[in-house]
Amino acid sequence: MAESLSIEVIYALPDKQECIRLKLPEGSTLQQALEASGLLEKYPDIDLKKNKFGVFAKLSKLDTVLRNRDRVEIYRPLIADPKEVRKQRAAEGKVMKKGAGEEGEAA
């Protein structure tokens, strides 16, 4: 008798989180878990070619073989690049400091 795996598939949206629990045959892949979860049909914005996926917060490929009690995670694209946001904040801070210094000297 083949062993079965207990797997969770997680998809976090801004307003809620989907958590699907599955029983899959031993040797199942990450892609098979995604397909079995039904989330690909429920959320057509999930694209196997564009989205990134992971197992317990570690990026993983679709052909990754799962182990018992793994948590498959579907990652959404970032709205803004964190590095770019930090650069913009730093630039705004420099402008503010320059502007304040010039006003202080003119007074």
mmCIF file of C-alpha atoms in Angstrom:
data_model
loop_
_atom_site.group_PDB
_atom_site.id
_atom_site.type_symbol
_atom_site.label_atom_id
_atom_site.label_comp_id
_atom_site.label_asym_id
_atom_site.label_seq_id
_atom_site.Cartn_x
_atom_site.Cartn_y
_atom_site.Cartn_z
ATOM 1 C CA MET A 1 0.000 0.000 0.000
ATOM 2 C CA ALA A 2 1.455 3.377 -1.045
ATOM 3 C CA GLU A 3 2.022 5.993 1.630
ATOM 4 C CA SER A 4 0.103 9.238 1.373
ATOM 5 C CA LEU A 5 1.372 12.732 2.119
ATOM 6 C CA SER A 6 -0.444 15.407 4.107
ATOM 7 C CA ILE A 7 0.205 18.674 2.258
ATOM 8 C CA GLU A 8 -1.016 22.257 2.736
ATOM 9 C CA VAL A 9 -1.229 24.693 -0.168
ATOM 10 C CA ILE A 10 -1.285 28.352 0.894
ATOM 11 C CA TYR A 11 -2.207 31.431 -1.147
ATOM 12 C CA ALA A 12 -2.265 34.759 0.702
ATOM 13 C CA LEU A 13 -4.309 37.603 -0.734
ATOM 14 C CA PRO A 14 -4.397 41.159 0.635
ATOM 15 C CA ASP A 15 -7.721 40.546 2.394
ATOM 16 C CA LYS A 16 -7.690 36.789 3.128
ATOM 17 C CA GLN A 17 -5.636 33.607 3.080
ATOM 18 C CA GLU A 18 -6.533 30.363 1.343
ATOM 19 C CA CYS A 19 -5.298 27.187 3.045
ATOM 20 C CA ILE A 20 -6.082 23.906 1.287
ATOM 21 C CA ARG A 21 -5.216 20.608 2.976
ATOM 22 C CA LEU A 22 -4.578 17.653 0.686
ATOM 23 C CA LYS A 23 -3.744 13.958 0.811
ATOM 24 C CA LEU A 24 -1.458 13.091 -2.096
ATOM 25 C CA PRO A 25 0.395 9.921 -3.051
ATOM 26 C CA GLU A 26 4.045 9.654 -2.071
ATOM 27 C CA GLY A 27 6.310 11.082 -4.775
ATOM 28 C CA SER A 28 3.915 13.917 -5.682
ATOM 29 C CA THR A 29 5.437 17.143 -6.963
ATOM 30 C CA LEU A 30 4.788 20.770 -6.112
ATOM 31 C CA GLN A 31 2.936 21.219 -9.409
ATOM 32 C CA GLN A 32 0.692 18.226 -8.694
ATOM 33 C CA ALA A 33 -0.192 19.739 -5.309
ATOM 34 C CA LEU A 34 -1.050 23.071 -6.949
ATOM 35 C CA GLU A 35 -3.290 21.365 -9.488
ATOM 36 C CA ALA A 36 -4.983 19.177 -6.861
ATOM 37 C CA SER A 37 -5.666 22.190 -4.605
ATOM 38 C CA GLY A 38 -8.109 23.772 -7.086
ATOM 39 C CA LEU A 39 -6.540 27.196 -6.496
ATOM 40 C CA LEU A 40 -5.338 27.466 -10.110
ATOM 41 C CA GLU A 41 -8.960 27.332 -11.290
ATOM 42 C CA LYS A 42 -10.287 29.551 -8.487
ATOM 43 C CA TYR A 43 -7.633 32.244 -9.058
ATOM 44 C CA PRO A 44 -6.796 32.536 -12.766
ATOM 45 C CA ASP A 45 -4.176 35.198 -11.960
ATOM 46 C CA ILE A 46 -1.912 32.399 -10.651
ATOM 47 C CA ASP A 47 0.370 31.591 -13.581
ATOM 48 C CA LEU A 48 2.684 28.575 -13.341
ATOM 49 C CA LYS A 49 5.160 30.330 -15.647
ATOM 50 C CA LYS A 50 5.170 33.734 -13.896
ATOM 51 C CA ASN A 51 4.430 33.202 -10.197
ATOM 52 C CA LYS A 52 7.037 31.876 -7.816
ATOM 53 C CA PHE A 53 6.400 28.988 -5.462
ATOM 54 C CA GLY A 54 8.037 27.649 -2.359
ATOM 55 C CA VAL A 55 8.000 25.036 0.341
ATOM 56 C CA PHE A 56 8.199 26.508 3.852
ATOM 57 C CA ALA A 57 9.438 29.899 2.524
ATOM 58 C CA LYS A 58 12.190 28.351 0.380
ATOM 59 C CA LEU A 59 11.813 29.005 -3.348
ATOM 60 C CA SER A 60 11.172 25.720 -5.133
ATOM 61 C CA LYS A 61 10.671 24.502 -8.676
ATOM 62 C CA LEU A 62 7.468 22.912 -9.925
ATOM 63 C CA ASP A 63 9.136 19.499 -10.179
ATOM 64 C CA THR A 64 10.168 19.481 -6.490
ATOM 65 C CA VAL A 65 9.123 16.210 -4.863
ATOM 66 C CA LEU A 66 7.165 16.879 -1.695
ATOM 67 C CA ARG A 67 7.544 15.296 1.720
ATOM 68 C CA ASN A 68 4.908 14.587 4.335
ATOM 69 C CA ARG A 69 3.582 17.736 6.054
ATOM 70 C CA ASP A 70 5.125 20.151 3.541
ATOM 71 C CA ARG A 71 3.507 23.558 3.108
ATOM 72 C CA VAL A 72 3.417 24.723 -0.522
ATOM 73 C CA GLU A 73 3.252 28.506 -0.840
ATOM 74 C CA ILE A 74 2.130 30.531 -3.851
ATOM 75 C CA TYR A 75 3.836 33.921 -4.011
ATOM 76 C CA ARG A 76 2.223 36.975 -5.574
ATOM 77 C CA PRO A 77 4.359 39.497 -7.462
ATOM 78 C CA LEU A 78 5.530 42.498 -5.438
ATOM 79 C CA ILE A 79 3.656 45.739 -6.029
ATOM 80 C CA ALA A 80 6.839 47.789 -5.583
ATOM 81 C CA ASP A 81 10.504 46.799 -5.570
ATOM 82 C CA PRO A 82 11.719 47.273 -1.963
ATOM 83 C CA LYS A 83 15.190 48.390 -3.105
ATOM 84 C CA GLU A 84 13.703 51.067 -5.350
ATOM 85 C CA VAL A 85 11.419 52.318 -2.553
ATOM 86 C CA ARG A 86 14.421 52.663 -0.203
ATOM 87 C CA LYS A 87 16.353 54.591 -2.878
ATOM 88 C CA GLN A 88 13.405 56.967 -3.349
ATOM 89 C CA ARG A 89 13.096 57.558 0.410
ATOM 90 C CA ALA A 90 16.815 58.224 0.697
ATOM 91 C CA ALA A 91 16.683 60.693 -2.202
ATOM 92 C CA GLU A 92 13.689 62.480 -0.658
ATOM 93 C CA GLY A 93 15.538 62.729 2.665
ATOM 94 C CA LYS A 94 18.580 64.319 1.004
ATOM 95 C CA VAL A 95 16.401 66.891 -0.765
ATOM 96 C CA MET A 96 14.641 67.746 2.498
ATOM 97 C CA LYS A 97 17.979 68.213 4.321
ATOM 98 C CA LYS A 98 19.371 70.404 1.534
ATOM 99 C CA GLY A 99 16.221 72.506 1.469
ATOM 100 C CA ALA A 100 16.218 72.983 5.237
ATOM 101 C CA GLY A 101 19.897 73.998 5.285
ATOM 102 C CA GLU A 102 19.450 76.596 2.567
ATOM 103 C CA GLU A 103 16.458 78.153 4.304
ATOM 104 C CA GLY A 104 18.392 78.331 7.585
ATOM 105 C CA GLU A 105 21.307 80.131 5.890
ATOM 106 C CA ALA A 106 19.024 82.685 4.167
ATOM 107 C CA ALA A 107 17.341 83.671 7.429
#
